[in-house]
mmCIF file with all atom_site columns, C-alpha atoms and ligand atoms in Angstrom:
data_model
loop_
_atom_site.group_PDB
_atom_site.id
_atom_site.type_symbol
_atom_site.label_atom_id
_atom_site.label_alt_id
_atom_site.label_comp_id
_atom_site.label_asym_id
_atom_site.label_entity_id
_atom_site.label_seq_id
_atom_site.pdbx_PDB_ins_code
_atom_site.Cartn_x
_atom_site.Cartn_y
_atom_site.Cartn_z
_atom_site.occupancy
_atom_site.B_iso_or_equiv
_atom_site.pdbx_formal_charge
_atom_site.auth_seq_id
_atom_site.auth_comp_id
_atom_site.auth_asym_id
_atom_site.auth_atom_id
_atom_site.pdbx_PDB_model_num
ATOM   1   C  CA  . MET A 1 1   ? 10.265  -2.097  -20.339 1.00 97.00 ? 27  MET A CA  1
ATOM   2   C  CA  . LYS A 1 2   ? 6.956   -2.790  -22.060 1.00 98.00 ? 28  LYS A CA  1
ATOM   3   C  CA  . ILE A 1 3   ? 4.016   -3.052  -19.702 1.00 98.00 ? 29  ILE A CA  1
ATOM   4   C  CA  . GLU A 1 4   ? 0.290   -3.667  -19.884 1.00 98.00 ? 30  GLU A CA  1
ATOM   5   C  CA  . GLY A 1 5   ? -2.275  -2.249  -17.524 1.00 98.00 ? 31  GLY A CA  1
ATOM   6   C  CA  . ARG A 1 6   ? -5.978  -2.383  -16.816 1.00 98.00 ? 32  ARG A CA  1
ATOM   7   C  CA  . CYS A 1 7   ? -8.536  -1.224  -14.319 1.00 98.00 ? 33  CYS A CA  1
ATOM   8   C  CA  . HIS A 1 8   ? -10.184 -3.698  -11.970 1.00 98.00 ? 34  HIS A CA  1
ATOM   9   C  CA  . CYS A 1 9   ? -13.321 -4.232  -14.092 1.00 98.00 ? 35  CYS A CA  1
ATOM   10  C  CA  . GLY A 1 10  ? -11.307 -4.471  -17.314 1.00 98.00 ? 36  GLY A CA  1
ATOM   11  C  CA  . GLN A 1 11  ? -13.038 -1.657  -19.203 1.00 98.00 ? 37  GLN A CA  1
ATOM   12  C  CA  . ILE A 1 12  ? -9.842  0.382   -19.379 1.00 98.00 ? 38  ILE A CA  1
ATOM   13  C  CA  . THR A 1 13  ? -6.795  -1.276  -20.876 1.00 98.00 ? 39  THR A CA  1
ATOM   14  C  CA  . TYR A 1 14  ? -3.521  0.236   -21.998 1.00 98.00 ? 40  TYR A CA  1
ATOM   15  C  CA  . GLU A 1 15  ? 0.070   -0.463  -22.827 1.00 98.00 ? 41  GLU A CA  1
ATOM   16  C  CA  . ALA A 1 16  ? 3.163   1.671   -22.411 1.00 98.00 ? 42  ALA A CA  1
ATOM   17  C  CA  . ILE A 1 17  ? 6.901   1.657   -22.060 1.00 98.00 ? 43  ILE A CA  1
ATOM   18  C  CA  . VAL A 1 18  ? 8.348   2.629   -18.690 1.00 98.00 ? 44  VAL A CA  1
ATOM   19  C  CA  . ASP A 1 19  ? 11.776  2.948   -17.124 1.00 98.00 ? 45  ASP A CA  1
ATOM   20  C  CA  . PRO A 1 20  ? 11.792  0.645   -14.056 1.00 98.00 ? 46  PRO A CA  1
ATOM   21  C  CA  . GLU A 1 21  ? 14.353  2.971   -12.446 1.00 98.00 ? 47  GLU A CA  1
ATOM   22  C  CA  . LYS A 1 22  ? 11.683  5.665   -12.171 1.00 98.00 ? 48  LYS A CA  1
ATOM   23  C  CA  . VAL A 1 23  ? 9.156   3.957   -9.915  1.00 98.00 ? 49  VAL A CA  1
ATOM   24  C  CA  . THR A 1 24  ? 8.304   6.364   -7.103  1.00 98.00 ? 50  THR A CA  1
ATOM   25  C  CA  . ILE A 1 25  ? 6.264   6.149   -3.935  1.00 98.00 ? 51  ILE A CA  1
ATOM   26  C  CA  . CYS A 1 26  ? 4.471   9.356   -3.029  1.00 97.00 ? 52  CYS A CA  1
ATOM   27  C  CA  . HIS A 1 27  ? 3.492   9.969   0.593   1.00 97.00 ? 53  HIS A CA  1
ATOM   28  C  CA  . CYS A 1 28  ? 1.646   13.236  -0.011  1.00 95.00 ? 54  CYS A CA  1
ATOM   29  C  CA  . THR A 1 29  ? -1.798  13.571  1.548   1.00 95.00 ? 55  THR A CA  1
ATOM   30  C  CA  . ASP A 1 30  ? -3.458  13.924  -1.881  1.00 95.00 ? 56  ASP A CA  1
ATOM   31  C  CA  . CYS A 1 31  ? -2.022  10.569  -2.935  1.00 96.00 ? 57  CYS A CA  1
ATOM   32  C  CA  . GLN A 1 32  ? -3.144  9.005   0.331   1.00 97.00 ? 58  GLN A CA  1
ATOM   33  C  CA  . MET A 1 33  ? -6.691  10.170  -0.298  1.00 96.00 ? 59  MET A CA  1
ATOM   34  C  CA  . LEU A 1 34  ? -6.884  9.641   -4.045  1.00 95.00 ? 60  LEU A CA  1
ATOM   35  C  CA  . SER A 1 35  ? -5.436  6.140   -3.777  1.00 95.00 ? 61  SER A CA  1
ATOM   36  C  CA  . GLY A 1 36  ? -7.490  5.267   -0.709  1.00 95.00 ? 62  GLY A CA  1
ATOM   37  C  CA  . SER A 1 37  ? -4.321  3.883   0.816   1.00 96.00 ? 63  SER A CA  1
ATOM   38  C  CA  . ALA A 1 38  ? -1.262  4.867   2.838   1.00 97.00 ? 64  ALA A CA  1
ATOM   39  C  CA  . TYR A 1 39  ? 0.783   5.942   -0.194  1.00 97.00 ? 65  TYR A CA  1
ATOM   40  C  CA  . ARG A 1 40  ? 0.810   5.691   -3.963  1.00 98.00 ? 66  ARG A CA  1
ATOM   41  C  CA  . ALA A 1 41  ? 3.312   3.986   -6.270  1.00 98.00 ? 67  ALA A CA  1
ATOM   42  C  CA  . SER A 1 42  ? 3.633   5.390   -9.798  1.00 98.00 ? 68  SER A CA  1
ATOM   43  C  CA  . VAL A 1 43  ? 5.883   5.144   -12.817 1.00 98.00 ? 69  VAL A CA  1
ATOM   44  C  CA  . PRO A 1 44  ? 5.974   7.641   -15.682 1.00 98.00 ? 70  PRO A CA  1
ATOM   45  C  CA  . ALA A 1 45  ? 5.372   6.567   -19.266 1.00 98.00 ? 71  ALA A CA  1
ATOM   46  C  CA  . PRO A 1 46  ? 6.465   9.055   -21.958 1.00 98.00 ? 72  PRO A CA  1
ATOM   47  C  CA  . ARG A 1 47  ? 3.375   10.238  -23.811 1.00 97.00 ? 73  ARG A CA  1
ATOM   48  C  CA  . GLU A 1 48  ? 4.405   8.710   -27.132 1.00 97.00 ? 74  GLU A CA  1
ATOM   49  C  CA  . THR A 1 49  ? 4.622   5.235   -25.549 1.00 98.00 ? 75  THR A CA  1
ATOM   50  C  CA  . PHE A 1 50  ? 1.235   5.271   -23.835 1.00 98.00 ? 76  PHE A CA  1
ATOM   51  C  CA  . ILE A 1 51  ? -1.542  3.636   -25.851 1.00 98.00 ? 77  ILE A CA  1
ATOM   52  C  CA  . LEU A 1 52  ? -5.054  3.465   -24.484 1.00 97.00 ? 78  LEU A CA  1
ATOM   53  C  CA  . ARG A 1 53  ? -6.421  0.186   -25.874 1.00 97.00 ? 79  ARG A CA  1
ATOM   54  C  CA  . GLY A 1 54  ? -9.882  0.196   -24.409 1.00 97.00 ? 80  GLY A CA  1
ATOM   55  C  CA  . GLY A 1 55  ? -12.298 2.275   -22.406 1.00 97.00 ? 81  GLY A CA  1
ATOM   56  C  CA  . ALA A 1 56  ? -12.593 5.974   -21.696 1.00 96.00 ? 82  ALA A CA  1
ATOM   57  C  CA  . PRO A 1 57  ? -11.331 7.095   -18.296 1.00 97.00 ? 83  PRO A CA  1
ATOM   58  C  CA  . LYS A 1 58  ? -13.155 9.790   -16.383 1.00 98.00 ? 84  LYS A CA  1
ATOM   59  C  CA  . ILE A 1 59  ? -10.989 12.778  -15.499 1.00 98.00 ? 85  ILE A CA  1
ATOM   60  C  CA  . TYR A 1 60  ? -10.864 14.515  -12.138 1.00 98.00 ? 86  TYR A CA  1
ATOM   61  C  CA  . ILE A 1 61  ? -8.983  17.809  -12.161 1.00 98.00 ? 87  ILE A CA  1
ATOM   62  C  CA  . LYS A 1 62  ? -7.028  18.156  -8.955  1.00 96.00 ? 88  LYS A CA  1
ATOM   63  C  CA  . THR A 1 63  ? -5.769  21.576  -7.900  1.00 95.00 ? 89  THR A CA  1
ATOM   64  C  CA  . ALA A 1 64  ? -2.685  21.436  -5.694  1.00 88.00 ? 90  ALA A CA  1
ATOM   65  C  CA  . ASP A 1 65  ? -1.924  23.922  -2.897  1.00 86.00 ? 91  ASP A CA  1
ATOM   66  C  CA  . SER A 1 66  ? 0.523   25.512  -5.336  1.00 90.00 ? 92  SER A CA  1
ATOM   67  C  CA  . GLY A 1 67  ? -2.330  26.099  -7.799  1.00 92.00 ? 93  GLY A CA  1
ATOM   68  C  CA  . THR A 1 68  ? -1.063  23.528  -10.262 1.00 93.00 ? 94  THR A CA  1
ATOM   69  C  CA  . LYS A 1 69  ? -3.864  21.585  -11.875 1.00 96.00 ? 95  LYS A CA  1
ATOM   70  C  CA  . ARG A 1 70  ? -3.470  17.974  -12.831 1.00 96.00 ? 96  ARG A CA  1
ATOM   71  C  CA  . ALA A 1 71  ? -5.750  15.500  -14.567 1.00 97.00 ? 97  ALA A CA  1
ATOM   72  C  CA  . HIS A 1 72  ? -6.403  12.326  -12.628 1.00 98.00 ? 98  HIS A CA  1
ATOM   73  C  CA  . ALA A 1 73  ? -7.869  9.546   -14.761 1.00 98.00 ? 99  ALA A CA  1
ATOM   74  C  CA  . PHE A 1 74  ? -9.948  6.780   -13.265 1.00 98.00 ? 100 PHE A CA  1
ATOM   75  C  CA  . CYS A 1 75  ? -12.401 4.139   -14.460 1.00 98.00 ? 101 CYS A CA  1
ATOM   76  C  CA  . PRO A 1 76  ? -15.951 5.530   -14.401 1.00 98.00 ? 102 PRO A CA  1
ATOM   77  C  CA  . ASP A 1 77  ? -17.330 2.118   -13.447 1.00 98.00 ? 103 ASP A CA  1
ATOM   78  C  CA  . CYS A 1 78  ? -14.935 0.523   -10.961 1.00 98.00 ? 104 CYS A CA  1
ATOM   79  C  CA  . GLY A 1 79  ? -13.148 3.678   -9.796  1.00 97.00 ? 105 GLY A CA  1
ATOM   80  C  CA  . THR A 1 80  ? -9.635  2.313   -10.253 1.00 98.00 ? 106 THR A CA  1
ATOM   81  C  CA  . PRO A 1 81  ? -7.104  5.173   -10.496 1.00 97.00 ? 107 PRO A CA  1
ATOM   82  C  CA  . VAL A 1 82  ? -5.286  4.695   -13.811 1.00 97.00 ? 108 VAL A CA  1
ATOM   83  C  CA  . TYR A 1 83  ? -2.923  7.633   -14.322 1.00 98.00 ? 109 TYR A CA  1
ATOM   84  C  CA  . SER A 1 84  ? -2.371  11.328  -13.749 1.00 97.00 ? 110 SER A CA  1
ATOM   85  C  CA  . ALA A 1 85  ? -0.988  13.824  -16.241 1.00 97.00 ? 111 ALA A CA  1
ATOM   86  C  CA  . ALA A 1 86  ? -0.598  17.503  -16.989 1.00 96.00 ? 112 ALA A CA  1
ATOM   87  C  CA  . ILE A 1 87  ? -3.826  18.910  -18.387 1.00 95.00 ? 113 ILE A CA  1
ATOM   88  C  CA  . GLU A 1 88  ? -2.350  20.193  -21.647 1.00 93.00 ? 114 GLU A CA  1
ATOM   89  C  CA  . ASN A 1 89  ? 0.275   18.454  -23.759 1.00 94.00 ? 115 ASN A CA  1
ATOM   90  C  CA  . PRO A 1 90  ? 1.391   16.071  -21.022 1.00 95.00 ? 116 PRO A CA  1
ATOM   91  C  CA  . PRO A 1 91  ? 4.999   14.946  -21.541 1.00 97.00 ? 117 PRO A CA  1
ATOM   92  C  CA  . ALA A 1 92  ? 4.228   11.750  -19.657 1.00 98.00 ? 118 ALA A CA  1
ATOM   93  C  CA  . TYR A 1 93  ? 1.511   9.756   -17.953 1.00 98.00 ? 119 TYR A CA  1
ATOM   94  C  CA  . SER A 1 94  ? 2.097   8.847   -14.333 1.00 98.00 ? 120 SER A CA  1
ATOM   95  C  CA  . LEU A 1 95  ? 0.819   5.271   -14.327 1.00 98.00 ? 121 LEU A CA  1
ATOM   96  C  CA  . ARG A 1 96  ? -0.458  3.723   -11.107 1.00 98.00 ? 122 ARG A CA  1
ATOM   97  C  CA  . VAL A 1 97  ? 1.727   0.713   -10.454 1.00 98.00 ? 123 VAL A CA  1
ATOM   98  C  CA  . GLY A 1 98  ? -1.081  -1.371  -8.940  1.00 97.00 ? 124 GLY A CA  1
ATOM   99  C  CA  . CYS A 1 99  ? -2.817  -1.523  -12.348 1.00 97.00 ? 125 CYS A CA  1
ATOM   100 C  CA  . ILE A 1 100 ? 0.249   -2.769  -14.193 1.00 98.00 ? 126 ILE A CA  1
ATOM   101 C  CA  . ARG A 1 101 ? 0.452   -6.487  -14.880 1.00 98.00 ? 127 ARG A CA  1
ATOM   102 C  CA  . GLU A 1 102 ? 4.248   -6.468  -14.442 1.00 98.00 ? 128 GLU A CA  1
ATOM   103 C  CA  . ARG A 1 103 ? 4.044   -4.632  -11.083 1.00 98.00 ? 129 ARG A CA  1
ATOM   104 C  CA  . ALA A 1 104 ? 6.043   -7.268  -9.201  1.00 98.00 ? 130 ALA A CA  1
ATOM   105 C  CA  . GLN A 1 105 ? 9.026   -6.288  -11.352 1.00 98.00 ? 131 GLN A CA  1
ATOM   106 C  CA  . LEU A 1 106 ? 8.645   -2.598  -10.561 1.00 98.00 ? 132 LEU A CA  1
ATOM   107 C  CA  . PRO A 1 107 ? 9.997   -2.035  -7.045  1.00 98.00 ? 133 PRO A CA  1
ATOM   108 C  CA  . PRO A 1 108 ? 10.136  1.603   -5.926  1.00 97.00 ? 134 PRO A CA  1
ATOM   109 C  CA  . ARG A 1 109 ? 13.416  3.501   -6.313  1.00 98.00 ? 135 ARG A CA  1
ATOM   110 C  CA  . LYS A 1 110 ? 12.473  6.704   -4.538  1.00 98.00 ? 136 LYS A CA  1
ATOM   111 C  CA  . GLN A 1 111 ? 10.038  8.047   -1.914  1.00 98.00 ? 137 GLN A CA  1
ATOM   112 C  CA  . ILE A 1 112 ? 8.788   11.625  -1.996  1.00 97.00 ? 138 ILE A CA  1
ATOM   113 C  CA  . TRP A 1 113 ? 6.738   13.818  0.365   1.00 96.00 ? 139 TRP A CA  1
ATOM   114 C  CA  . CYS A 1 114 ? 8.068   11.790  3.287   1.00 97.00 ? 140 CYS A CA  1
ATOM   115 C  CA  . ASP A 1 115 ? 7.153   14.600  5.727   1.00 97.00 ? 141 ASP A CA  1
ATOM   116 C  CA  . SER A 1 116 ? 3.492   13.595  5.381   1.00 97.00 ? 142 SER A CA  1
ATOM   117 C  CA  . ALA A 1 117 ? 4.039   9.830   5.382   1.00 97.00 ? 143 ALA A CA  1
ATOM   118 C  CA  . VAL A 1 118 ? 1.717   7.835   7.610   1.00 96.00 ? 144 VAL A CA  1
ATOM   119 C  CA  . PRO A 1 119 ? 4.238   6.757   10.286  1.00 94.00 ? 145 PRO A CA  1
ATOM   120 C  CA  . TRP A 1 120 ? 3.304   3.073   10.160  1.00 94.00 ? 146 TRP A CA  1
ATOM   121 C  CA  . SER A 1 121 ? 3.678   2.852   6.384   1.00 93.00 ? 147 SER A CA  1
ATOM   122 C  CA  . LYS A 1 122 ? 7.466   2.746   6.457   1.00 88.00 ? 148 LYS A CA  1
ATOM   123 C  CA  . ASN A 1 123 ? 7.953   -0.682  7.973   1.00 91.00 ? 149 ASN A CA  1
ATOM   124 C  CA  . LEU A 1 124 ? 5.437   -3.513  7.884   1.00 92.00 ? 150 LEU A CA  1
ATOM   125 C  CA  . GLU A 1 125 ? 7.939   -6.297  8.533   1.00 92.00 ? 151 GLU A CA  1
ATOM   126 C  CA  . ASP A 1 126 ? 6.855   -6.756  12.145  1.00 92.00 ? 152 ASP A CA  1
ATOM   127 C  CA  . VAL A 1 127 ? 3.121   -6.680  11.456  1.00 94.00 ? 153 VAL A CA  1
ATOM   128 C  CA  . GLU A 1 128 ? 1.461   -10.078 11.765  1.00 95.00 ? 154 GLU A CA  1
ATOM   129 C  CA  . GLN A 1 129 ? 1.412   -11.789 8.369   1.00 95.00 ? 155 GLN A CA  1
ATOM   130 C  CA  . SER A 1 130 ? -0.837  -14.408 6.874   1.00 95.00 ? 156 SER A CA  1
ATOM   131 C  CA  . ARG A 1 131 ? -0.270  -15.992 3.426   1.00 94.00 ? 157 ARG A CA  1
ATOM   132 C  CA  . ARG A 1 132 ? -3.873  -15.398 2.391   1.00 93.00 ? 158 ARG A CA  1
ATOM   133 C  CA  . GLN A 1 133 ? -6.947  -13.775 3.843   1.00 88.00 ? 159 GLN A CA  1
HETATM 134 ZN ZN1 . ZN  B 2 .   ? -12.943 -0.364  -14.418 1.00 57.35 ? 6   ZN  B ZN1 1
HETATM 135 ZN ZN1 . ZN  B 2 .   ? 1.450   12.480  -4.069  1.00 57.35 ? 7   ZN  B ZN1 1
#
């Protein structure tokens, strides 16, 4: 599936091809912090399909508890997280679903790191809902 993405301010734009069956929610504490939210939704794009059309993301190198380092790309102006990838020769870019125009058609297929999930993140059905702000 061809997708287009951009950061909030529009400086960074890209296109890629993703497999909608590979959308994953990650409940790890790094994703909670780096997304500023309860969990992160991502979908991998094979490197050869990812084309950065505009802008130059800033890279934050995150070191995991295991020692693995990973490049996290974000917009230097608006701070939107755009993707993460291996530092050298990444086989794929893990695109942040919230930046993808077609995100409504990319429901998650899998949840990982559920041991560290924020307990309330699993079911929001019963939380009071309003159509807009
Ligand atoms: Zn931006
Ligand atoms: Zn994570």
